mmCIF file of C-alpha atoms in Angstrom:
data_model
loop_
_atom_site.group_PDB
_atom_site.id
_atom_site.type_symbol
_atom_site.label_atom_id
_atom_site.label_comp_id
_atom_site.label_asym_id
_atom_site.label_seq_id
_atom_site.Cartn_x
_atom_site.Cartn_y
_atom_site.Cartn_z
ATOM 1 C CA MET A 1 0.000 0.000 0.000
ATOM 2 C CA ASP A 2 0.956 3.683 -0.175
ATOM 3 C CA ALA A 3 1.309 5.837 2.931
ATOM 4 C CA VAL A 4 2.478 9.263 4.077
ATOM 5 C CA THR A 5 5.744 8.881 5.997
ATOM 6 C CA PHE A 6 8.796 10.712 7.230
ATOM 7 C CA SER A 7 12.087 8.970 8.008
ATOM 8 C CA ALA A 8 13.695 11.932 9.769
ATOM 9 C CA HIS A 9 12.459 14.958 11.664
ATOM 10 C CA GLY A 10 12.715 18.270 9.896
ATOM 11 C CA ASP A 11 11.031 20.676 7.498
ATOM 12 C CA ARG A 12 8.307 19.790 5.019
ATOM 13 C CA ASP A 13 10.810 18.214 2.641
ATOM 14 C CA VAL A 14 11.070 15.132 4.891
ATOM 15 C CA ILE A 15 7.474 14.156 4.021
ATOM 16 C CA GLU A 16 7.133 11.330 1.509
ATOM 17 C CA TYR A 17 4.248 9.398 -0.037
ATOM 18 C CA GLY A 18 4.852 5.963 -1.423
ATOM 19 C CA GLU A 19 5.037 2.247 -0.821
ATOM 20 C CA TYR A 20 4.855 1.113 2.794
ATOM 21 C CA PRO A 21 4.304 -2.361 4.345
ATOM 22 C CA ASP A 22 0.684 -3.451 4.594
ATOM 23 C CA PRO A 23 -0.590 -3.309 8.187
ATOM 24 C CA THR A 24 -0.885 -6.464 10.283
ATOM 25 C CA VAL A 25 -4.236 -6.721 12.058
ATOM 26 C CA GLY A 26 -4.129 -7.688 15.738
ATOM 27 C CA ASP A 27 -6.856 -9.592 17.555
ATOM 28 C CA ASP A 28 -8.438 -6.388 18.900
ATOM 29 C CA GLU A 29 -7.863 -4.338 15.751
ATOM 30 C CA VAL A 30 -9.848 -3.371 12.667
ATOM 31 C CA LEU A 31 -8.351 -2.937 9.208
ATOM 32 C CA VAL A 32 -9.726 0.277 7.735
ATOM 33 C CA ASP A 33 -9.701 1.122 4.043
ATOM 34 C CA VAL A 34 -9.056 4.854 4.499
ATOM 35 C CA LYS A 35 -11.198 7.223 2.422
ATOM 36 C CA ALA A 36 -10.116 10.574 3.921
ATOM 37 C CA GLY A 37 -8.103 12.035 6.766
ATOM 38 C CA ALA A 38 -7.303 15.480 8.090
ATOM 39 C CA LEU A 39 -4.283 17.291 9.427
ATOM 40 C CA ASN A 40 -3.910 18.855 12.850
ATOM 41 C CA HIS A 41 -1.112 20.994 14.261
ATOM 42 C CA LEU A 42 0.194 17.970 16.114
ATOM 43 C CA ASP A 43 1.170 16.552 12.689
ATOM 44 C CA VAL A 44 3.442 19.569 12.214
ATOM 45 C CA TRP A 45 4.920 19.201 15.707
ATOM 46 C CA THR A 46 5.462 15.459 15.318
ATOM 47 C CA ARG A 47 7.194 15.943 11.978
ATOM 48 C CA GLY A 48 9.446 18.549 13.582
ATOM 49 C CA GLY A 49 10.431 16.178 16.389
ATOM 50 C CA LEU A 50 9.103 17.453 19.664
ATOM 51 C CA PRO A 51 11.615 16.623 22.399
ATOM 52 C CA THR A 52 8.990 14.603 24.295
ATOM 53 C CA ILE A 53 8.259 12.327 21.327
ATOM 54 C CA ASP A 54 10.646 9.455 20.608
ATOM 55 C CA LEU A 55 9.274 7.863 17.453
ATOM 56 C CA GLU A 56 10.197 4.729 15.606
ATOM 57 C CA LEU A 57 11.062 5.921 12.083
ATOM 58 C CA PRO A 58 9.816 5.878 9.401
ATOM 59 C CA HIS A 59 6.608 7.182 10.941
ATOM 60 C CA VAL A 60 3.096 7.316 9.477
ATOM 61 C CA PRO A 61 1.341 10.465 10.760
ATOM 62 C CA GLY A 62 -2.366 11.234 10.940
ATOM 63 C CA SER A 63 -4.734 11.346 13.923
ATOM 64 C CA ASP A 64 -7.936 11.948 11.945
ATOM 65 C CA GLY A 65 -9.344 9.570 9.374
ATOM 66 C CA ALA A 66 -12.381 7.633 8.221
ATOM 67 C CA GLY A 67 -13.127 4.742 5.929
ATOM 68 C CA VAL A 68 -14.644 1.307 5.458
ATOM 69 C CA VAL A 69 -13.883 -1.790 7.518
ATOM 70 C CA GLU A 70 -11.900 -4.232 5.382
ATOM 71 C CA ALA A 71 -11.206 -6.923 8.002
ATOM 72 C CA VAL A 72 -11.555 -7.473 11.756
ATOM 73 C CA GLY A 73 -9.423 -9.239 14.359
ATOM 74 C CA ASP A 74 -10.579 -12.344 16.200
ATOM 75 C CA ASP A 75 -11.626 -10.450 19.344
ATOM 76 C CA VAL A 76 -13.470 -7.577 17.631
ATOM 77 C CA THR A 77 -17.199 -7.461 18.471
ATOM 78 C CA ARG A 78 -18.399 -3.962 17.570
ATOM 79 C CA PHE A 79 -17.650 -3.832 13.841
ATOM 80 C CA ASP A 80 -18.105 -5.966 10.750
ATOM 81 C CA VAL A 81 -16.628 -5.863 7.262
ATOM 82 C CA GLY A 82 -18.276 -3.083 5.272
ATOM 83 C CA ASP A 83 -19.025 -0.805 8.247
ATOM 84 C CA ARG A 84 -18.309 2.922 7.921
ATOM 85 C CA VAL A 85 -16.032 4.150 10.717
ATOM 86 C CA ALA A 86 -14.053 7.171 11.898
ATOM 87 C CA VAL A 87 -10.976 7.307 14.091
ATOM 88 C CA THR A 88 -10.898 8.738 17.605
ATOM 89 C CA ALA A 89 -7.203 8.999 18.319
ATOM 90 C CA GLY A 90 -6.740 8.786 22.100
ATOM 91 C CA VAL A 91 -5.351 5.427 23.275
ATOM 92 C CA SER A 92 -5.479 4.373 26.929
ATOM 93 C CA CYS A 93 -4.480 1.277 28.898
ATOM 94 C CA GLY A 94 -8.013 0.533 30.142
ATOM 95 C CA GLU A 95 -6.680 -0.695 33.484
ATOM 96 C CA CYS A 96 -5.304 2.183 35.557
ATOM 97 C CA GLU A 97 -7.345 4.040 38.184
ATOM 98 C CA PHE A 98 -8.281 6.812 35.776
ATOM 99 C CA CYS A 99 -9.483 4.400 33.092
ATOM 100 C CA ARG A 100 -11.481 2.499 35.712
ATOM 101 C CA ASP A 101 -13.053 5.789 36.838
ATOM 102 C CA GLY A 102 -14.253 6.463 33.282
ATOM 103 C CA ASP A 103 -11.784 9.163 32.202
ATOM 104 C CA PRO A 104 -9.132 7.531 30.014
ATOM 105 C CA THR A 105 -7.756 10.962 29.021
ATOM 106 C CA ARG A 106 -6.010 10.907 32.424
ATOM 107 C CA CYS A 107 -4.566 7.447 31.782
ATOM 108 C CA VAL A 108 -0.997 7.009 32.987
ATOM 109 C CA SER A 109 0.012 5.743 29.518
ATOM 110 C CA TYR A 110 -2.319 7.898 27.396
ATOM 111 C CA HIS A 111 -1.072 8.456 23.850
ATOM 112 C CA ILE A 112 -2.395 9.525 20.483
ATOM 113 C CA LEU A 113 -2.504 7.716 17.153
ATOM 114 C CA GLY A 114 -0.359 9.553 14.652
ATOM 115 C CA GLU A 115 1.538 11.471 17.310
ATOM 116 C CA HIS A 116 3.142 8.881 19.571
ATOM 117 C CA VAL A 117 2.454 5.752 17.496
ATOM 118 C CA PRO A 118 1.755 5.186 13.765
ATOM 119 C CA GLY A 119 -1.282 7.017 12.428
ATOM 120 C CA VAL A 120 -3.824 6.666 9.670
ATOM 121 C CA HIS A 121 -2.690 8.772 6.701
ATOM 122 C CA ALA A 122 -2.316 5.758 4.449
ATOM 123 C CA GLU A 123 -4.417 3.675 2.089
ATOM 124 C CA GLN A 124 -5.075 1.273 4.953
ATOM 125 C CA ALA A 125 -4.628 1.375 8.728
ATOM 126 C CA ALA A 126 -4.940 -1.199 11.518
ATOM 127 C CA VAL A 127 -6.769 0.596 14.339
ATOM 128 C CA PRO A 128 -7.764 -0.703 17.792
ATOM 129 C CA GLU A 129 -11.495 -1.398 17.967
ATOM 130 C CA ASP A 130 -11.840 1.045 20.877
ATOM 131 C CA ASN A 131 -10.481 3.831 18.678
ATOM 132 C CA LEU A 132 -13.263 3.665 16.112
ATOM 133 C CA ILE A 133 -16.768 5.120 16.063
ATOM 134 C CA PRO A 134 -19.566 4.332 13.596
ATOM 135 C CA VAL A 135 -20.248 6.778 10.772
ATOM 136 C CA PRO A 136 -23.866 6.967 9.573
ATOM 137 C CA ASP A 137 -24.729 6.457 5.917
ATOM 138 C CA GLY A 138 -24.851 9.719 4.021
ATOM 139 C CA VAL A 139 -22.077 11.466 5.952
ATOM 140 C CA ASP A 140 -19.445 12.685 3.503
ATOM 141 C CA TRP A 141 -15.988 11.179 3.961
ATOM 142 C CA THR A 142 -14.379 14.620 4.211
ATOM 143 C CA VAL A 143 -16.642 15.353 7.192
ATOM 144 C CA ALA A 144 -16.151 11.940 8.789
ATOM 145 C CA GLY A 145 -12.386 12.128 8.372
ATOM 146 C CA SER A 146 -11.856 15.648 9.674
ATOM 147 C CA THR A 147 -14.025 16.194 12.734
ATOM 148 C CA SER A 148 -13.273 13.767 15.533
ATOM 149 C CA LEU A 149 -10.111 15.229 17.048
ATOM 150 C CA VAL A 150 -10.993 18.918 17.004
ATOM 151 C CA PHE A 151 -14.659 18.614 17.938
ATOM 152 C CA GLN A 152 -14.036 16.217 20.817
ATOM 153 C CA THR A 153 -11.206 18.439 22.043
ATOM 154 C CA ALA A 154 -13.311 21.605 21.913
ATOM 155 C CA TRP A 155 -16.347 19.866 23.444
ATOM 156 C CA ARG A 156 -14.391 18.656 26.466
ATOM 157 C CA MET A 157 -12.699 22.048 26.876
ATOM 158 C CA LEU A 158 -15.934 24.046 26.909
ATOM 159 C CA VAL A 159 -18.646 21.717 28.187
ATOM 160 C CA ASP A 160 -16.714 19.606 30.688
ATOM 161 C CA ARG A 161 -13.528 21.362 31.813
ATOM 162 C CA ALA A 162 -14.629 25.035 31.610
ATOM 163 C CA ASP A 163 -18.309 24.229 32.319
ATOM 164 C CA LEU A 164 -19.423 27.043 30.007
ATOM 165 C CA GLY A 165 -22.968 28.238 30.702
ATOM 166 C CA PRO A 166 -25.596 29.897 28.493
ATOM 167 C CA SER A 167 -25.427 33.207 30.374
ATOM 168 C CA GLU A 168 -21.653 33.478 30.104
ATOM 169 C CA SER A 169 -19.225 35.042 27.651
ATOM 170 C CA ILE A 170 -16.272 33.402 25.943
ATOM 171 C CA LEU A 171 -13.301 34.487 23.848
ATOM 172 C CA VAL A 172 -12.037 31.981 21.259
ATOM 173 C CA LEU A 173 -8.566 32.726 19.951
ATOM 174 C CA GLY A 174 -7.613 31.532 16.481
ATOM 175 C CA ALA A 175 -11.192 30.953 15.414
ATOM 176 C CA SER A 176 -10.077 29.938 11.922
ATOM 177 C CA GLY A 177 -8.215 26.844 13.091
ATOM 178 C CA GLY A 178 -9.562 23.363 13.698
ATOM 179 C CA VAL A 179 -10.156 23.598 17.450
ATOM 180 C CA GLY A 180 -11.041 27.284 17.154
ATOM 181 C CA HIS A 181 -13.846 26.925 14.637
ATOM 182 C CA ALA A 182 -15.225 23.931 16.552
ATOM 183 C CA ALA A 183 -15.149 25.936 19.797
ATOM 184 C CA VAL A 184 -17.064 28.827 18.214
ATOM 185 C CA GLN A 185 -19.847 26.468 17.126
ATOM 186 C CA ILE A 186 -20.015 24.682 20.477
ATOM 187 C CA ALA A 187 -20.063 27.965 22.436
ATOM 188 C CA ASP A 188 -22.875 29.241 20.234
ATOM 189 C CA TYR A 189 -24.759 25.950 20.727
ATOM 190 C CA VAL A 190 -24.422 26.281 24.512
ATOM 191 C CA GLY A 191 -25.889 29.782 24.269
ATOM 192 C CA ALA A 192 -22.873 31.804 25.381
ATOM 193 C CA GLU A 193 -21.937 35.216 23.991
ATOM 194 C CA VAL A 194 -19.051 34.475 21.656
ATOM 195 C CA TYR A 195 -16.052 36.713 20.989
ATOM 196 C CA ALA A 196 -13.521 35.486 18.426
ATOM 197 C CA THR A 197 -10.223 36.563 16.884
ATOM 198 C CA GLY A 198 -8.751 36.085 13.419
ATOM 199 C CA SER A 199 -6.090 37.597 11.187
ATOM 200 C CA THR A 200 -8.108 38.531 8.076
ATOM 201 C CA GLU A 201 -11.538 39.873 7.289
ATOM 202 C CA ALA A 202 -12.386 36.651 5.443
ATOM 203 C CA LYS A 203 -11.588 34.597 8.546
ATOM 204 C CA LEU A 204 -13.625 36.946 10.727
ATOM 205 C CA GLU A 205 -16.605 36.717 8.393
ATOM 206 C CA ALA A 206 -16.365 32.927 8.525
ATOM 207 C CA ALA A 207 -16.258 33.074 12.332
ATOM 208 C CA ARG A 208 -19.471 35.113 12.279
ATOM 209 C CA ASP A 209 -21.072 32.528 10.015
ATOM 210 C CA TYR A 210 -20.217 29.803 12.522
ATOM 211 C CA GLY A 211 -21.698 31.656 15.490
ATOM 212 C CA ALA A 212 -19.369 34.408 16.711
ATOM 213 C CA ASP A 213 -21.233 37.485 18.003
ATOM 214 C CA HIS A 214 -18.192 39.796 18.081
ATOM 215 C CA VAL A 215 -14.924 39.535 16.141
ATOM 216 C CA CYS A 216 -11.495 41.179 16.308
ATOM 217 C CA ASN A 217 -8.646 41.260 13.803
ATOM 218 C CA TYR A 218 -5.655 40.687 16.082
ATOM 219 C CA GLU A 219 -3.337 42.059 13.380
ATOM 220 C CA ASP A 220 -4.995 45.467 13.762
ATOM 221 C CA ALA A 221 -5.809 45.598 17.483
ATOM 222 C CA ASN A 222 -4.702 44.162 20.809
ATOM 223 C CA PHE A 223 -7.427 41.648 21.588
ATOM 224 C CA ALA A 224 -7.184 42.115 25.369
ATOM 225 C CA GLU A 225 -7.796 45.846 25.027
ATOM 226 C CA TRP A 226 -10.630 45.097 22.593
ATOM 227 C CA ILE A 227 -12.266 42.712 25.059
ATOM 228 C CA ARG A 228 -12.028 45.210 27.907
ATOM 229 C CA ALA A 229 -13.606 47.878 25.718
ATOM 230 C CA GLU A 230 -16.348 45.575 24.399
ATOM 231 C CA THR A 231 -17.291 44.359 27.881
ATOM 232 C CA GLY A 232 -17.089 47.658 29.768
ATOM 233 C CA LYS A 233 -13.782 46.597 31.400
ATOM 234 C CA ARG A 234 -15.400 43.443 32.804
ATOM 235 C CA GLY A 235 -13.695 40.820 30.654
ATOM 236 C CA VAL A 236 -15.084 37.442 29.591
ATOM 237 C CA ASP A 237 -15.866 34.395 31.699
ATOM 238 C CA VAL A 238 -13.855 31.934 29.601
ATOM 239 C CA VAL A 239 -10.907 32.205 27.212
ATOM 240 C CA VAL A 240 -9.991 29.369 24.850
ATOM 241 C CA ASP A 241 -6.245 29.664 24.215
ATOM 242 C CA HIS A 242 -4.505 27.038 22.118
ATOM 243 C CA VAL A 243 -1.957 29.564 20.795
ATOM 244 C CA GLY A 244 0.315 29.692 23.842
ATOM 245 C CA ALA A 245 3.337 31.945 24.244
ATOM 246 C CA ALA A 246 2.222 34.704 21.858
ATOM 247 C CA THR A 247 -1.168 35.253 23.512
ATOM 248 C CA TRP A 248 -0.957 33.984 27.087
ATOM 249 C CA ARG A 249 -0.612 37.250 29.012
ATOM 250 C CA ASP A 250 -3.318 38.955 26.963
ATOM 251 C CA SER A 251 -5.587 35.939 27.459
ATOM 252 C CA ILE A 252 -5.221 36.344 31.223
ATOM 253 C CA LYS A 253 -5.898 40.086 30.890
ATOM 254 C CA SER A 254 -9.094 39.306 28.962
ATOM 255 C CA LEU A 255 -10.688 37.379 31.832
ATOM 256 C CA ALA A 256 -13.308 38.695 34.207
ATOM 257 C CA LYS A 257 -12.786 38.147 37.936
ATOM 258 C CA GLY A 258 -13.271 34.467 38.641
ATOM 259 C CA GLY A 259 -12.751 33.655 34.951
ATOM 260 C CA ARG A 260 -11.323 30.484 33.447
ATOM 261 C CA LEU A 261 -8.602 30.098 30.842
ATOM 262 C CA VAL A 262 -8.768 26.672 29.206
ATOM 263 C CA THR A 263 -5.975 25.393 26.989
ATOM 264 C CA CYS A 264 -5.256 22.294 24.916
ATOM 265 C CA GLY A 265 -1.940 23.346 23.392
ATOM 266 C CA GLY A 266 0.390 26.113 22.342
ATOM 267 C CA THR A 267 1.009 26.481 18.622
ATOM 268 C CA SER A 268 3.228 29.555 19.122
ATOM 269 C CA GLY A 269 5.300 28.046 21.914
ATOM 270 C CA PRO A 270 4.856 26.061 25.141
ATOM 271 C CA ASN A 271 6.537 28.326 27.706
ATOM 272 C CA PRO A 272 4.805 31.722 27.928
ATOM 273 C CA GLU A 273 5.398 34.541 30.368
ATOM 274 C CA THR A 274 2.500 34.634 32.790
ATOM 275 C CA ASP A 275 0.961 37.081 35.273
ATOM 276 C CA ILE A 276 0.775 35.475 38.714
ATOM 277 C CA PRO A 277 -0.502 38.586 40.584
ATOM 278 C CA ARG A 278 -3.433 38.946 38.177
ATOM 279 C CA ILE A 279 -4.196 35.224 38.515
ATOM 280 C CA PHE A 280 -4.442 35.221 42.301
ATOM 281 C CA TRP A 281 -5.876 38.720 42.723
ATOM 282 C CA ASN A 282 -8.682 38.082 40.217
ATOM 283 C CA GLN A 283 -9.097 34.473 41.407
ATOM 284 C CA LEU A 284 -8.615 33.050 37.933
ATOM 285 C CA GLN A 285 -8.469 29.384 36.960
ATOM 286 C CA ILE A 286 -5.983 27.945 34.440
ATOM 287 C CA ILE A 287 -7.436 24.697 33.107
ATOM 288 C CA GLY A 288 -5.741 22.095 30.954
ATOM 289 C CA SER A 289 -7.714 19.781 28.683
ATOM 290 C CA THR A 290 -6.823 16.876 26.415
ATOM 291 C CA MET A 291 -9.059 15.039 23.943
ATOM 292 C CA ALA A 292 -12.305 13.577 25.414
ATOM 293 C CA THR A 293 -13.824 10.532 27.078
ATOM 294 C CA PRO A 294 -15.677 7.981 24.917
ATOM 295 C CA GLY A 295 -19.021 9.302 26.156
ATOM 296 C CA GLN A 296 -18.074 12.866 25.317
ATOM 297 C CA VAL A 297 -16.932 11.751 21.857
ATOM 298 C CA ASP A 298 -20.306 10.105 21.277
ATOM 299 C CA ASP A 299 -22.169 13.225 22.459
ATOM 300 C CA VAL A 300 -20.388 15.680 20.209
ATOM 301 C CA MET A 301 -20.120 13.424 17.165
ATOM 302 C CA GLU A 302 -23.875 12.845 17.180
ATOM 303 C CA LEU A 303 -24.173 16.618 16.702
ATOM 304 C CA VAL A 304 -21.677 16.463 13.835
ATOM 305 C CA TRP A 305 -23.473 13.574 12.152
ATOM 306 C CA ASP A 306 -26.865 15.329 12.318
ATOM 307 C CA GLY A 307 -25.429 18.566 10.904
ATOM 308 C CA THR A 308 -25.687 20.702 14.056
ATOM 309 C CA PHE A 309 -21.914 21.185 13.887
ATOM 310 C CA GLU A 310 -20.167 21.469 10.554
ATOM 311 C CA PRO A 311 -16.437 21.312 9.844
ATOM 312 C CA ALA A 312 -15.044 24.059 7.679
ATOM 313 C CA ILE A 313 -12.951 22.443 4.934
ATOM 314 C CA ARG A 314 -10.390 24.825 3.515
ATOM 315 C CA GLU A 315 -8.857 22.390 1.016
ATOM 316 C CA VAL A 316 -8.899 18.721 -0.028
ATOM 317 C CA LEU A 317 -5.593 17.378 -1.346
ATOM 318 C CA PRO A 318 -4.215 14.006 -2.441
ATOM 319 C CA MET A 319 -1.989 12.391 0.184
ATOM 320 C CA SER A 320 0.935 12.785 -2.204
ATOM 321 C CA GLU A 321 0.601 16.544 -1.560
ATOM 322 C CA THR A 322 0.722 16.276 2.231
ATOM 323 C CA ALA A 323 3.706 18.645 2.298
ATOM 324 C CA ARG A 324 1.424 21.315 0.836
ATOM 325 C CA ALA A 325 -1.145 20.485 3.524
ATOM 326 C CA HIS A 326 1.498 21.137 6.186
ATOM 327 C CA GLU A 327 2.307 24.439 4.494
ATOM 328 C CA LEU A 328 -1.345 25.507 4.693
ATOM 329 C CA LEU A 329 -1.303 24.923 8.450
ATOM 330 C CA GLU A 330 2.076 26.508 9.092
ATOM 331 C CA GLU A 331 1.356 29.596 7.008
ATOM 332 C CA ARG A 332 -2.190 29.902 8.445
ATOM 333 C CA GLU A 333 -3.738 29.967 4.995
ATOM 334 C CA GLY A 334 -7.526 29.818 4.971
ATOM 335 C CA PHE A 335 -10.242 28.825 7.453
ATOM 336 C CA GLY A 336 -10.871 25.356 8.827
ATOM 337 C CA LYS A 337 -9.521 21.872 8.184
ATOM 338 C CA VAL A 338 -7.152 20.543 5.534
ATOM 339 C CA VAL A 339 -8.186 17.087 4.309
ATOM 340 C CA VAL A 340 -5.959 14.545 2.561
ATOM 341 C CA VAL A 341 -7.254 11.631 0.477
ATOM 342 C CA PRO A 342 -5.332 8.554 -0.704
ATOM 343 C CA ASP A 343 -4.304 9.102 -4.310
ATOM 344 C CA SER A 344 -5.977 5.822 -5.225
ATOM 345 C CA GLU A 345 -9.334 7.260 -4.086
ATOM 346 C CA LEU A 346 -9.165 10.234 -6.472
#
């Protein structure tokens, strides 16, 4: 089969697409004939070689994907050949205290398909049964293959970790990205007043279309000052910050007293300067969030499948052009998700 791989960490020129060994299906695994997948920023970080990731190379990336079941292992009970499925990338041990308590995202050995172990950007992938969810008939493969990671991440951040309420206000940074545009839709669904940032008028208009009530071009204005002005110096109840070092202090400044900053990553850098006096004086909460529990995945994906939430697709490319897909993410071109499709499916 053909697969996206890299054999060394580095720039986009390390990405290749070509022949790769066919996957071996374990007893608890499902062989998926991949129809579409999507990129996330973690694909860029993994390719670059984060110091916390020690990968066996060559590595197949990809944490989002969907396709048709081609074969099942001897112990698989939930899926049959011909079923439509999508990947949910978080892998847990199923045995530790956190898994037993129903929150595998806190698992002591939690890892992510495509980031820590081989992913699904290939013609075929062997995926643990527990990492697949059914896809209803009629759902387009570009939707099925591009929604799981970002919508589950945003759902857990807002609904579970930040406990966002309908009478509250929220600021979503980077509303044009995968997590950002999912968070805008979820916040609007909850009934919150939604503030969002973007770098172009086209991105801001798209954010409005997805549910933002107020928008700010952060290239033209300091978003913390904008929030204080828009809210009569009060600030917002929740800030979604997955940008990190470049925005952290202004995110803290944007919060009302008792507000919550929730984060799932830091695309601009992991070690920001912070503001400890403002945190304790205003009694702020800094909340981390990673992926979602199986029940949370089911809850949010039902709303994707029925069309309540809709992924923005900025471009669909053949897997042989995955380097271009990385460029779209790194250069922040466009709004929404970048989807890659096996060349044999085009």
